[in-house]
């Protein structure tokens, strides 16, 4: 009884680390290793239409020029 | 492809802090974090100058160079972003940045407690699904995906702060400088941020 209990305790300790995964990020120096990002025009209202997205931004950028807005 | 940049015209900035408020409100930033600040030089002295400072999304960003976990990346539009899942909060980027852009959130997340750095995203979110709740909580709103420019620049009352495609905003500034008959040296920080050759943007897997 005592022996089997010892065995169970030893097995529990022995296997305790098996479920752990490495918490150290593996990376190559100088390279971003994280999640990839979606491009701004890929999702949402533009749904991949790059031209429409660029046109929208160009429009907004010109709104910053009050000389153009006044004339 | 657009190369997104900020340009602050020191001749126009009136230190109203509208950009700071717009940014804080747009991204629901916690206490202690200001992604944008207004700095006044020779405050109270006639001829004082104010500039609105945040991450300039440098051509060759020092934060990217010093990050030990390489959690920084540059998008195709030239926006420097970071992955908060990989950030260990060491603060190297804070020391390397000439503009003091990356910051620690306040409260319990301070030095040594594995806080995540927080920085201006050019209103482009981060490496989460565009417009998702996770993106809003970690990085703030993604206005760029909505076809809008950063809130700080769009909110600027005097249009001292310009944001957008580099050729477009530099044309606007050039036109201004010519009209007021002064040299174009009011764009402080421009040479510091963009005076070096452009660092390559991250290329997505399918494009490799």
Coordinates of C-alpha atoms in Angstrom, one line a residue:
Chain A
X1 CA 0.0 0.0 0.0
X2 CA 2.7 2.4 1.1
X3 CA 4.8 1.4 -1.9
X4 CA 2.0 2.0 -4.4
X5 CA 1.3 5.4 -2.8
X6 CA 4.9 6.3 -3.1
X7 CA 4.8 5.3 -6.8
X8 CA 1.8 7.4 -7.5
X9 CA 3.4 10.4 -5.8
X10 CA 6.6 9.9 -7.7
X11 CA 4.7 9.5 -11.0
X12 CA 2.7 12.7 -10.3
X13 CA 5.9 14.7 -9.6
X14 CA 7.7 13.1 -12.6
X15 CA 5.0 13.9 -15.1
X16 CA 4.1 17.3 -13.7
X17 CA 6.3 19.1 -16.2
X18 CA 5.1 17.2 -19.2
X19 CA 2.2 19.5 -19.8
X20 CA 4.3 22.7 -19.9
X21 CA 5.3 24.3 -23.1
X22 CA 8.3 26.4 -23.7
X23 CA 7.6 30.0 -22.7
X24 CA 10.7 31.3 -24.5
X25 CA 10.0 33.0 -27.8
X26 CA 12.2 31.6 -30.5
X27 CA 13.2 34.3 -32.9
X28 CA 15.7 35.2 -35.5
X29 CA 17.6 38.4 -34.7
X30 CA 16.3 41.4 -36.5
X31 CA 13.1 39.8 -37.8
X32 CA 9.6 40.3 -36.5
X33 CA 8.3 36.9 -35.4
X34 CA 4.9 37.8 -34.1
X35 CA 1.4 37.5 -35.5
X36 CA 0.9 38.8 -39.0
X37 CA -1.3 41.8 -39.4
X38 CA -4.1 42.4 -42.0
X39 CA -3.7 45.3 -44.4
X40 CA -6.0 48.2 -43.6
X41 CA -8.0 47.7 -46.8
X42 CA -8.3 43.9 -46.5
X43 CA -11.3 43.7 -44.1
X44 CA -14.2 45.9 -43.2
X45 CA -15.7 48.5 -45.5
X46 CA -13.1 48.3 -48.3
X47 CA -13.1 44.5 -48.5
X48 CA -9.8 44.3 -50.4
X49 CA -10.5 47.3 -52.7
X50 CA -7.1 49.0 -52.4
X51 CA -7.9 51.8 -55.0
X52 CA -11.0 52.8 -53.1
X53 CA -9.0 52.9 -49.8
X54 CA -6.3 55.0 -51.3
X55 CA -8.8 57.4 -52.8
X56 CA -10.5 57.8 -49.4
X57 CA -7.2 58.6 -47.7
X58 CA -6.2 61.0 -50.4
X59 CA -9.5 62.8 -50.0
X60 CA -9.0 63.1 -46.3
X61 CA -5.4 64.3 -46.7
X62 CA -6.5 67.1 -48.9
X63 CA -9.1 68.2 -46.3
X64 CA -6.0 69.2 -44.3
X65 CA -5.1 71.9 -46.9
X66 CA -7.3 74.9 -46.0
X67 CA -6.0 76.9 -49.0
X68 CA -7.7 74.4 -51.2
X69 CA -10.8 74.3 -49.1
X70 CA -11.2 78.1 -49.2
X71 CA -10.8 78.5 -52.9
Chain B
X1 CA 2.1 53.0 -51.9
X2 CA 1.5 55.6 -49.3
X3 CA 4.3 56.3 -46.8
X4 CA 2.4 57.5 -43.7
X5 CA 4.1 60.4 -41.8
X6 CA 3.3 63.1 -39.3
X7 CA 4.4 66.7 -39.8
X8 CA 4.0 69.3 -37.0
X9 CA 4.1 72.9 -38.1
X10 CA 5.6 74.8 -35.1
X11 CA 4.5 78.2 -36.7
X12 CA 0.9 77.1 -36.3
X13 CA 0.6 75.0 -33.1
X14 CA -1.2 77.0 -30.4
X15 CA -0.8 74.5 -27.7
X16 CA -4.5 73.8 -27.4
X17 CA -3.9 70.1 -26.7
X18 CA -6.8 69.2 -28.9
X19 CA -4.6 66.4 -30.5
X20 CA -3.8 64.9 -27.1
X21 CA -7.5 64.9 -26.2
X22 CA -8.6 63.5 -29.5
X23 CA -6.1 60.7 -29.3
X24 CA -6.9 59.8 -25.7
X25 CA -10.6 59.8 -26.5
X26 CA -10.3 57.8 -29.7
X27 CA -8.3 55.0 -28.2
X28 CA -9.8 55.0 -24.8
X29 CA -6.4 55.3 -23.2
X30 CA -5.9 54.7 -19.5
X31 CA -4.7 57.2 -17.0
X32 CA -1.0 58.0 -17.3
X33 CA -0.7 57.2 -21.0
X34 CA -0.6 60.0 -23.5
X35 CA 0.4 58.8 -26.9
X36 CA 0.7 62.4 -28.0
X37 CA 1.9 65.3 -26.0
X38 CA 2.4 69.0 -26.8
X39 CA 5.8 70.4 -25.9
X40 CA 6.4 74.1 -25.6
X41 CA 9.8 75.6 -26.0
X42 CA 10.6 78.9 -24.2
X43 CA 7.2 78.8 -22.5
X44 CA 6.1 82.3 -21.6
X45 CA 8.8 84.0 -23.5
X46 CA 7.8 86.0 -26.6
X47 CA 8.3 83.9 -29.6
X48 CA 7.6 80.6 -27.8
X49 CA 7.1 77.6 -30.0
X50 CA 4.9 74.5 -29.4
X51 CA 5.1 71.2 -31.1
X52 CA 2.9 68.2 -30.9
X53 CA 5.0 65.1 -30.3
X54 CA 4.3 61.4 -30.6
X55 CA 5.7 58.4 -32.5
X56 CA 6.8 59.7 -35.9
X57 CA 6.9 56.3 -37.4
X58 CA 10.6 56.8 -38.3
X59 CA 12.1 55.7 -41.6
X60 CA 14.7 53.8 -39.7
X61 CA 13.1 53.3 -36.3
X62 CA 15.4 53.0 -33.3
X63 CA 12.7 51.1 -31.3
X64 CA 12.7 48.4 -33.9
X65 CA 16.5 48.1 -33.8
X66 CA 16.8 47.7 -30.0
X67 CA 13.8 45.5 -29.2
X68 CA 15.1 42.3 -27.7
X69 CA 12.0 40.3 -28.7
X70 CA 11.7 41.9 -32.1
X71 CA 8.1 42.6 -31.4
X72 CA 8.1 45.7 -33.7
X73 CA 7.2 45.7 -37.3
X74 CA 6.6 48.1 -40.1
X75 CA 3.5 48.0 -42.3
X76 CA 3.5 48.5 -46.0
X77 CA 2.3 52.0 -45.3
X78 CA 5.4 52.8 -43.2
X79 CA 3.6 52.7 -39.9
X80 CA 5.7 51.3 -37.0
X81 CA 3.6 49.0 -34.9
X82 CA 4.3 46.4 -32.1
X83 CA 2.8 43.2 -31.0
X84 CA 1.8 43.4 -27.4
X85 CA 1.7 39.7 -27.0
X86 CA 5.4 39.5 -27.6
X87 CA 6.3 42.7 -25.7
X88 CA 8.1 42.0 -22.4
X89 CA 8.0 45.6 -21.2
X90 CA 11.8 46.0 -20.9
X91 CA 11.6 49.6 -21.8
X92 CA 14.5 49.6 -24.3
X93 CA 12.3 51.2 -27.0
X94 CA 11.5 54.0 -24.5
X95 CA 15.1 54.8 -24.1
X96 CA 16.0 54.5 -27.8
X97 CA 13.2 56.7 -29.1
X98 CA 14.2 60.3 -29.8
X99 CA 10.6 61.4 -29.3
X100 CA 9.8 59.5 -26.1
X101 CA 6.9 57.8 -27.8
X102 CA 6.7 54.3 -26.3
X103 CA 5.4 54.4 -22.7
X104 CA 4.4 52.1 -19.9
X105 CA 0.7 52.1 -19.0
X106 CA 0.2 53.3 -15.4
X107 CA -1.0 51.4 -12.4
X108 CA 0.5 48.0 -11.7
X109 CA 2.2 47.6 -15.0
X110 CA 5.4 49.4 -14.4
X111 CA 9.1 48.6 -14.9
X112 CA 9.9 45.0 -13.9
X113 CA 6.3 43.9 -13.7
X114 CA 6.1 42.7 -17.3
X115 CA 3.9 45.6 -18.5
X116 CA 3.4 46.1 -22.2
X117 CA 4.7 49.2 -23.8
X118 CA 2.1 51.4 -25.4
X119 CA 2.7 53.7 -28.4
X120 CA 1.0 55.7 -31.1
X121 CA -0.3 53.4 -33.9
X122 CA -1.0 56.1 -36.5
X123 CA -4.6 55.0 -35.8
X124 CA -3.7 51.7 -37.6
X125 CA -4.5 49.3 -34.7
X126 CA -2.2 46.3 -34.4
X127 CA -1.8 42.6 -35.2
X128 CA -5.4 41.7 -34.5
X129 CA -8.3 41.5 -36.9
X130 CA -9.2 44.9 -38.2
X131 CA -11.8 46.7 -36.2
X132 CA -12.1 43.8 -33.7
X133 CA -12.7 44.2 -30.0
X134 CA -9.3 42.7 -29.2
X135 CA -7.7 45.3 -31.4
X136 CA -9.5 48.2 -29.8
X137 CA -8.6 46.9 -26.3
X138 CA -4.9 46.3 -27.0
X139 CA -4.0 49.0 -29.6
X140 CA -6.9 51.4 -30.0
X141 CA -9.2 52.1 -32.9
X142 CA -8.2 51.3 -36.5
X143 CA -9.1 54.5 -38.3
X144 CA -6.9 53.7 -41.2
X145 CA -9.0 50.6 -42.0
X146 CA -12.0 52.9 -42.1
X147 CA -10.3 55.1 -44.7
X148 CA -9.6 57.9 -42.2
X149 CA -6.4 59.6 -41.1
X150 CA -5.2 59.8 -37.4
X151 CA -7.7 61.5 -35.1
X152 CA -5.1 63.9 -33.7
X153 CA -4.3 65.4 -37.2
X154 CA -7.9 65.5 -38.3
X155 CA -9.0 67.2 -35.1
X156 CA -6.2 69.8 -35.2
X157 CA -8.0 73.2 -35.2
X158 CA -5.1 75.1 -36.9
X159 CA -4.0 72.2 -39.0
X160 CA -0.6 72.5 -37.5
X161 CA -0.4 68.8 -37.3
X162 CA -0.6 67.0 -40.6
X163 CA -0.8 63.3 -41.2
X164 CA -0.9 61.2 -44.3
X165 CA 1.0 60.3 -47.4
X166 CA 4.5 61.9 -47.3
X167 CA 4.4 63.7 -50.7
X168 CA 0.9 65.0 -50.0
X169 CA 1.5 66.5 -46.6
X170 CA 4.9 67.9 -47.5
X171 CA 3.3 69.6 -50.5
X172 CA 0.7 71.2 -48.2
X173 CA 3.5 72.4 -45.8
X174 CA 5.6 73.7 -48.7
X175 CA 2.7 75.7 -50.0
X176 CA 2.2 77.2 -46.6
X177 CA 5.8 78.0 -46.1
X178 CA 5.9 79.8 -49.4
X179 CA 2.7 81.8 -48.7
X180 CA 4.0 83.0 -45.3
X181 CA 7.3 83.9 -46.8
X182 CA 9.4 82.0 -44.2
X183 CA 11.8 79.1 -44.5
X184 CA 10.3 75.7 -44.1
X185 CA 12.2 75.0 -40.8
X186 CA 9.1 74.9 -38.7
X187 CA 8.6 71.1 -39.3
X188 CA 10.5 70.1 -36.2
X189 CA 11.5 66.4 -35.9
X190 CA 11.0 65.7 -39.6
X191 CA 14.7 65.2 -40.3
X192 CA 15.2 63.2 -37.1
X193 CA 12.5 60.9 -38.0
X194 CA 12.8 60.6 -41.8
X195 CA 16.4 61.7 -42.5
X196 CA 17.6 58.1 -42.8
X197 CA 16.9 55.6 -45.6
X198 CA 13.6 53.8 -45.2
X199 CA 13.7 50.4 -43.4
X200 CA 12.0 47.6 -45.3
X201 CA 8.5 46.9 -44.3
X202 CA 7.3 43.5 -43.1
X203 CA 6.3 41.3 -46.0
X204 CA 3.4 39.0 -45.6
X205 CA 3.8 35.3 -46.1
X206 CA 1.9 35.1 -49.3
X207 CA 4.1 37.8 -50.9
X208 CA 7.4 36.1 -50.1

